[in-house]
Tab-separated table of C-alpha atoms in Angstrom:
chain	number	residue	atom	x	y	z
O	1	MET	CA	-17.562	-13.889	-17.379
O	2	SER	CA	-18.455	-12.532	-14.011
O	3	GLU	CA	-16.134	-10.847	-11.343
O	4	LEU	CA	-15.116	-13.057	-8.733
O	5	ASN	CA	-14.379	-12.231	-4.830
O	6	PRO	CA	-11.022	-13.220	-3.735
O	7	LYS	CA	-12.255	-16.466	-1.929
O	8	GLU	CA	-13.929	-17.606	-5.087
O	9	ILE	CA	-10.734	-17.088	-6.798
O	10	PHE	CA	-9.362	-19.275	-4.475
O	11	ASP	CA	-12.326	-22.058	-4.374
O	12	THR	CA	-12.311	-22.192	-8.400
O	13	LEU	CA	-8.568	-22.254	-8.344
O	14	ASN	CA	-8.643	-25.630	-6.288
O	15	ALA	CA	-11.405	-26.691	-8.028
O	16	SER	CA	-9.328	-26.679	-11.161
O	17	HIS	CA	-6.498	-28.691	-9.417
O	18	HIS	CA	-5.813	-32.452	-10.290
O	19	LEU	CA	-2.945	-34.818	-9.151
O	20	ILE	CA	-1.242	-36.813	-11.720
O	21	TYR	CA	0.091	-40.550	-11.050
O	22	GLU	CA	2.118	-42.509	-13.154
O	23	TYR	CA	-0.022	-45.612	-12.847
O	24	GLU	CA	-3.620	-46.328	-11.286
O	25	LEU	CA	-2.334	-48.701	-8.731
O	26	PHE	CA	0.015	-45.940	-7.269
O	27	THR	CA	-1.222	-43.814	-4.066
O	28	THR	CA	1.715	-41.503	-4.292
O	29	PRO	CA	1.107	-38.550	-6.972
O	30	ILE	CA	4.078	-37.747	-9.267
O	31	ALA	CA	2.791	-34.262	-10.018
O	32	GLU	CA	0.107	-31.494	-10.155
O	33	SER	CA	-1.689	-29.586	-12.781
O	34	TRP	CA	-4.394	-27.047	-13.103
O	35	ASN	CA	-7.294	-27.093	-15.847
O	36	LEU	CA	-6.693	-24.008	-18.157
O	37	GLY	CA	-10.565	-23.408	-18.663
O	38	GLY	CA	-10.699	-23.301	-14.743
O	39	LEU	CA	-7.297	-20.543	-14.710
O	40	PHE	CA	-9.500	-18.461	-17.451
O	41	SER	CA	-12.500	-18.565	-15.359
O	42	THR	CA	-11.116	-16.837	-12.209
O	43	PHE	CA	-10.923	-13.478	-14.070
O	44	SER	CA	-13.471	-10.917	-16.264
O	45	GLU	CA	-11.701	-10.411	-19.216
O	46	ALA	CA	-12.480	-12.417	-22.540
O	47	ILE	CA	-10.082	-14.921	-23.302
O	48	PRO	CA	-7.757	-14.045	-26.392
O	49	LYS	CA	-7.464	-17.134	-28.333
O	50	SER	CA	-3.705	-16.360	-28.562
O	51	TYR	CA	-3.308	-17.509	-24.956
O	52	LYS	CA	-4.104	-21.026	-26.510
O	53	ASP	CA	-1.181	-21.717	-28.574
O	54	GLU	CA	2.004	-23.260	-27.702
O	55	ASP	CA	3.918	-20.704	-29.467
O	56	LYS	CA	2.566	-17.977	-27.405
O	57	PHE	CA	3.147	-19.930	-24.139
O	58	ARG	CA	6.748	-20.599	-24.825
O	59	LYS	CA	6.709	-16.181	-25.121
O	60	ILE	CA	4.988	-16.293	-21.788
O	61	LEU	CA	7.042	-18.914	-19.925
O	62	ALA	CA	10.296	-17.205	-21.177
O	63	LEU	CA	9.154	-13.681	-20.284
O	64	SER	CA	7.862	-14.387	-16.872
O	65	THR	CA	11.049	-16.653	-15.951
O	66	PRO	CA	13.674	-14.152	-13.755
O	67	LYS	CA	16.567	-13.412	-15.507
O	68	SER	CA	18.782	-14.370	-12.917
O	69	VAL	CA	17.815	-18.076	-12.730
O	70	TYR	CA	19.174	-18.364	-16.573
O	71	SER	CA	21.847	-15.563	-16.700
O	72	ARG	CA	24.911	-18.124	-16.004
O	73	LYS	CA	23.435	-21.236	-18.025
O	74	PRO	CA	20.950	-19.938	-20.547
O	75	SER	CA	20.067	-23.051	-21.803
O	76	ARG	CA	18.474	-23.374	-18.050
O	77	LEU	CA	15.818	-21.025	-19.923
O	78	LYS	CA	15.258	-23.485	-23.085
O	79	ASP	CA	14.939	-26.553	-20.220
O	80	ILE	CA	12.235	-24.355	-18.402
O	81	VAL	CA	9.849	-23.804	-21.249
O	82	SER	CA	10.143	-27.198	-22.780
O	83	THR	CA	9.371	-28.731	-19.324
O	84	ASN	CA	6.145	-26.469	-18.625
O	85	ILE	CA	4.888	-26.147	-22.400
O	86	PRO	CA	1.148	-27.198	-22.571
O	87	ARG	CA	0.267	-29.940	-25.097
O	88	PHE	CA	-2.983	-28.030	-26.421
O	89	THR	CA	-5.693	-30.321	-28.115
O	90	LYS	CA	-6.828	-28.143	-31.185
O	91	GLY	CA	-10.664	-27.496	-30.550
O	92	ASP	CA	-10.523	-28.174	-27.152
O	93	GLU	CA	-7.698	-25.996	-25.614
O	94	LEU	CA	-9.689	-24.871	-22.602
O	95	ASN	CA	-9.262	-28.502	-21.143
O	96	THR	CA	-5.599	-28.703	-21.161
O	97	GLU	CA	-3.754	-29.522	-17.971
O	98	ILE	CA	-0.990	-27.311	-17.296
O	99	SER	CA	1.971	-27.246	-14.675
O	100	ARG	CA	1.897	-24.970	-11.596
O	101	TYR	CA	5.055	-23.333	-12.953
O	102	ALA	CA	3.145	-22.539	-16.537
O	103	ALA	CA	-0.037	-21.425	-14.562
O	104	TRP	CA	1.999	-18.822	-12.245
O	105	ALA	CA	4.049	-17.460	-15.608
O	106	LEU	CA	0.805	-16.850	-17.222
O	107	MET	CA	-0.812	-15.208	-14.332
O	108	LYS	CA	2.515	-13.372	-13.911
O	109	TYR	CA	2.320	-12.253	-17.808
O	110	LEU	CA	-1.342	-11.533	-17.821
O	111	GLY	CA	-0.375	-8.240	-14.772
O	112	GLU	CA	-1.136	-6.818	-12.006
O	113	ASN	CA	-4.873	-7.844	-12.001
O	114	MET	CA	-3.560	-11.316	-11.508
O	115	ILE	CA	-2.213	-10.776	-7.725
O	116	ILE	CA	-4.142	-13.077	-5.987
O	117	GLN	CA	-3.985	-15.856	-8.773
O	118	GLN	CA	-0.079	-15.109	-8.970
O	119	GLU	CA	0.228	-15.173	-5.139
O	120	TYR	CA	-1.677	-18.799	-5.036
O	121	PHE	CA	0.677	-20.434	-7.003
O	122	LEU	CA	4.011	-18.937	-5.450
O	123	LEU	CA	2.866	-19.677	-2.435
O	124	PRO	CA	1.596	-23.648	-2.173
O	125	GLY	CA	0.745	-25.127	1.402
O	126	GLN	CA	2.987	-26.687	4.094
O	127	ASP	CA	5.873	-29.152	2.454
O	128	GLY	CA	4.853	-27.671	-1.233
O	129	ASN	CA	1.545	-29.679	-0.950
O	130	PHE	CA	-1.544	-28.575	-2.073
O	131	ASP	CA	-3.732	-26.648	0.478
O	132	SER	CA	-7.230	-25.813	0.700
O	133	SER	CA	-7.617	-24.663	3.979
O	134	THR	CA	-8.591	-21.479	5.494
O	135	GLU	CA	-5.063	-20.632	6.698
O	136	HIS	CA	-3.599	-20.983	3.293
O	137	PHE	CA	-6.441	-18.795	1.884
O	138	HIS	CA	-5.468	-16.361	4.594
O	139	ALA	CA	-1.629	-16.912	3.824
O	140	ILE	CA	-2.248	-15.803	0.186
O	141	MET	CA	-4.256	-13.022	0.752
O	142	SER	CA	-1.777	-11.603	3.344
O	143	LYS	CA	1.096	-11.851	0.719
O	144	ALA	CA	-1.367	-10.348	-2.150
O	145	ASP	CA	-2.200	-7.189	0.508
O	146	GLN	CA	1.435	-6.697	-0.068
O	147	THR	CA	2.601	-7.798	-3.229
O	148	VAL	CA	-0.339	-5.530	-4.750
O	149	ARG	CA	1.265	-2.305	-3.378
O	150	ILE	CA	4.018	-2.756	-6.061
O	151	PRO	CA	1.876	-1.806	-8.943
O	152	TRP	CA	-0.133	0.770	-7.069
O	153	ARG	CA	2.785	2.755	-5.837
O	154	ALA	CA	3.800	2.856	-9.759
O	155	ASN	CA	0.694	4.079	-10.482
O	156	VAL	CA	1.152	6.797	-7.615
O	157	THR	CA	4.524	7.757	-9.363
O	158	ARG	CA	3.481	8.325	-12.686
O	159	CYS	CA	0.582	10.712	-11.533
O	160	GLU	CA	3.030	12.422	-9.293
O	161	LYS	CA	5.347	12.784	-12.343
O	162	GLU	CA	2.096	14.187	-14.278
O	163	ILE	CA	1.152	16.670	-11.867
O	164	ASN	CA	4.759	17.770	-11.358
O	165	GLY	CA	4.190	18.700	-15.028
O	166	ILE	CA	1.413	20.318	-14.870
O	167	LEU	CA	2.836	22.501	-11.891
O	168	GLY	CA	6.017	23.217	-13.884
O	169	THR	CA	3.970	25.008	-16.372
O	170	PHE	CA	2.990	27.763	-14.051
O	171	ASN	CA	6.591	28.126	-12.895
O	172	ARG	CA	8.518	28.654	-16.114
O	173	GLY	CA	11.540	31.083	-15.540
O	174	MET	CA	11.797	30.737	-11.851
O	175	PRO	CA	14.720	29.397	-10.407
O	176	LEU	CA	14.482	25.457	-9.381
O	177	ASN	CA	14.644	26.200	-5.710
O	178	ASP	CA	11.564	28.313	-5.980
O	179	ARG	CA	9.880	25.633	-7.980
O	180	GLU	CA	10.448	23.272	-5.739
O	181	SER	CA	9.296	25.378	-2.898
O	182	TYR	CA	6.094	25.608	-4.786
O	183	PHE	CA	5.441	22.122	-4.979
O	184	THR	CA	6.220	21.537	-1.417
O	185	GLY	CA	3.579	24.202	-0.113
O	186	LEU	CA	0.855	22.471	-1.885
O	187	ARG	CA	1.742	18.703	-0.857
O	188	ARG	CA	1.732	20.050	2.667
O	189	ASP	CA	-1.259	21.470	2.357
O	190	ILE	CA	-2.751	18.254	0.786
O	191	ASN	CA	-1.164	16.420	3.294
O	192	LYS	CA	-3.053	18.373	6.445
O	193	ILE	CA	-6.424	17.739	4.746
O	194	LEU	CA	-5.686	13.867	4.079
O	195	TYR	CA	-4.204	12.828	7.514
O	196	ASP	CA	-6.508	15.025	9.518
O	197	GLN	CA	-4.120	17.765	10.356
O	198	LYS	CA	-1.471	14.815	11.773
O	199	PRO	CA	2.216	16.160	11.048
O	200	VAL	CA	3.823	14.060	8.479
O	201	SER	CA	6.910	14.446	11.148
O	202	GLU	CA	5.057	12.351	13.533
O	203	ILE	CA	3.585	9.717	11.047
O	204	ARG	CA	7.201	9.352	9.877
O	205	GLN	CA	8.582	8.956	13.173
O	206	GLU	CA	6.002	6.220	14.338
O	207	TYR	CA	6.714	3.879	11.676
O	208	ASN	CA	9.956	4.368	11.394
O	209	MET	CA	10.439	5.633	7.791
O	210	CYS	CA	13.746	6.548	5.863
O	211	LYS	CA	13.709	10.228	5.709
O	212	ASN	CA	15.071	9.882	1.897
O	213	ASN	CA	12.066	7.825	1.104
O	214	GLY	CA	8.176	9.273	0.010
O	215	LEU	CA	5.335	8.451	2.109
O	216	ALA	CA	3.555	6.791	-0.718
O	217	ASP	CA	6.250	4.028	0.184
O	218	TYR	CA	4.889	3.220	3.104
O	219	MET	CA	1.136	3.338	2.671
O	220	ASP	CA	-0.658	0.149	2.737
O	221	ARG	CA	-2.641	-0.978	0.072
O	222	HIS	CA	-6.002	0.602	1.303
O	223	LEU	CA	-4.629	4.233	1.385
O	224	LEU	CA	-2.290	3.529	-1.429
O	225	TYR	CA	-5.414	2.805	-3.637
O	226	ALA	CA	-6.973	6.208	-2.314
O	227	TYR	CA	-4.173	8.321	-2.540
O	228	TYR	CA	-3.547	7.163	-6.195
O	229	ASN	CA	-7.173	7.929	-6.780
O	230	MET	CA	-6.904	11.228	-5.151
O	231	LEU	CA	-4.183	11.931	-7.736
O	232	ARG	CA	-6.076	10.451	-10.638
O	233	ARG	CA	-9.180	12.409	-10.059
O	234	THR	CA	-7.144	15.584	-9.443
O	235	ILE	CA	-5.487	15.297	-13.104
O	236	ARG	CA	-9.067	14.425	-14.631
O	237	ASP	CA	-10.657	17.297	-12.969
O	238	TRP	CA	-7.823	19.525	-13.888
O	239	ARG	CA	-8.087	18.592	-17.429
O	240	ASP	CA	-12.033	18.457	-17.457
O	241	THR	CA	-12.054	22.711	-16.263
O	242	LYS	CA	-13.906	24.497	-18.142
O	243	PHE	CA	-12.119	27.638	-16.175
O	244	ARG	CA	-8.647	29.577	-16.695
O	245	GLN	CA	-6.254	27.411	-16.148
O	246	THR	CA	-4.435	29.165	-13.120
O	247	TYR	CA	-2.186	28.066	-10.197
O	248	PRO	CA	-4.874	28.946	-7.791
O	249	ARG	CA	-7.359	26.971	-9.309
O	250	PHE	CA	-4.902	24.016	-9.105
O	251	VAL	CA	-4.665	24.118	-6.035
O	252	ASN	CA	-8.713	24.206	-5.109
O	253	ILE	CA	-8.908	21.319	-7.429
O	254	ALA	CA	-6.145	19.406	-5.530
O	255	LEU	CA	-7.064	19.909	-2.006
O	256	GLU	CA	-10.859	19.500	-3.048
O	257	ASN	CA	-10.000	15.815	-4.005
O	258	ALA	CA	-7.606	15.451	-1.048
O	259	GLU	CA	-11.147	16.313	1.082
O	260	ILE	CA	-13.016	14.220	-0.617
O	261	ALA	CA	-10.280	11.213	-0.357
O	262	ARG	CA	-10.243	11.679	3.520
O	263	THR	CA	-14.074	11.959	3.814
O	264	SER	CA	-14.566	8.962	1.922
O	265	PHE	CA	-11.948	6.657	3.143
O	266	ARG	CA	-13.682	3.306	4.993
O	267	TYR	CA	-11.019	2.165	6.715
O	268	GLY	CA	-10.679	4.619	9.803
O	269	ALA	CA	-8.477	7.263	10.147
O	270	THR	CA	-6.215	7.552	7.174
O	271	ASN	CA	-3.032	8.815	9.381
O	272	LYS	CA	-3.351	4.884	10.909
O	273	HIS	CA	-2.807	3.107	7.294
O	274	PHE	CA	0.923	3.303	7.167
O	275	THR	CA	3.309	0.318	7.525
O	276	ASN	CA	6.870	-0.289	8.507
O	277	GLN	CA	7.666	-2.237	5.598
O	278	ALA	CA	9.013	0.085	2.796
O	279	ILE	CA	8.046	-0.387	-1.023
O	280	SER	CA	11.732	-1.456	-1.623
O	281	GLU	CA	11.207	-4.350	0.523
O	282	ILE	CA	8.126	-5.789	-0.803
O	283	LYS	CA	9.913	-5.921	-4.423
O	284	SER	CA	12.972	-7.462	-2.699
O	285	ASP	CA	10.836	-10.230	-0.848
O	286	ARG	CA	8.903	-10.474	-4.169
O	287	ASN	CA	11.704	-10.752	-6.238
O	288	LYS	CA	13.584	-13.806	-4.197
O	289	ARG	CA	10.258	-15.325	-4.101
O	290	GLU	CA	9.717	-15.935	-7.744
O	291	ILE	CA	13.666	-16.846	-8.141
O	292	ALA	CA	13.191	-19.617	-5.073
O	293	PHE	CA	9.925	-20.880	-7.262
O	294	ALA	CA	11.311	-20.874	-10.755
O	295	LYS	CA	14.399	-22.583	-9.439
O	296	LYS	CA	11.922	-25.300	-7.663
O	297	TYR	CA	9.134	-25.995	-10.233
O	298	GLY	CA	10.777	-24.407	-13.052
O	299	LEU	CA	12.004	-27.984	-14.140
O	300	SER	CA	9.420	-30.202	-12.380
O	301	HIS	CA	5.959	-30.512	-11.922
């Protein structure tokens, strides 16, 4: 399947949407649904057969539902699953219609590459009604821009831990305080290059950052992704180097990649791509919205 841009994803999901009426004469819908084949057509991966199976969907619904929704009343999870389990027709699984909640649960289960699809289902139009307007699309994308920072920040954390491990090999036997100073010096030099000599203290003050949080906690999605790629390339280049692996060699690799990240950044000055909203706030907002969504749509269509 071909890769779709965000607007194409939005339009494809809208085209897969159906309103459900109890009788033909009734003009008020009692529920809404989405075509499973339409959902799968919004991403480029092959469709595993296991997703077209009732037992698999039971697991997906259970794993995606926030635990706090059913922690005090475990039977609620069973009710949510039974309410939203798709009824597949053998040999024609992709024509199955699934609820808003089941569609969101599937996209949540499929992970970070489905952020736009997740936000599409999490964020209905006004009053919970279906909405195909441009304003609705922009509202979804605004939330997606925030939410995507969560997995990318996690990727940065993993890379930073790996780099700390590399640096640690040069400092075995060194006192902890000296070791931390060693690491801090490299980070300071990287920041000078990456933020075009603007002091980190000024950046922190401008965006009112908590002093205990890392800079990456406040990067917007563009800078966070660039920073993640910089760290990933540094690790890759270090692994691939044919020279003797020394601390000066690692510093050269890291600073070269910092320069590449700054000069190849396509969104203006890197030091202007921070936000006042820390990643912890994004996580909190996301969790609250998922809990509210599960309570509202988990037991209704």
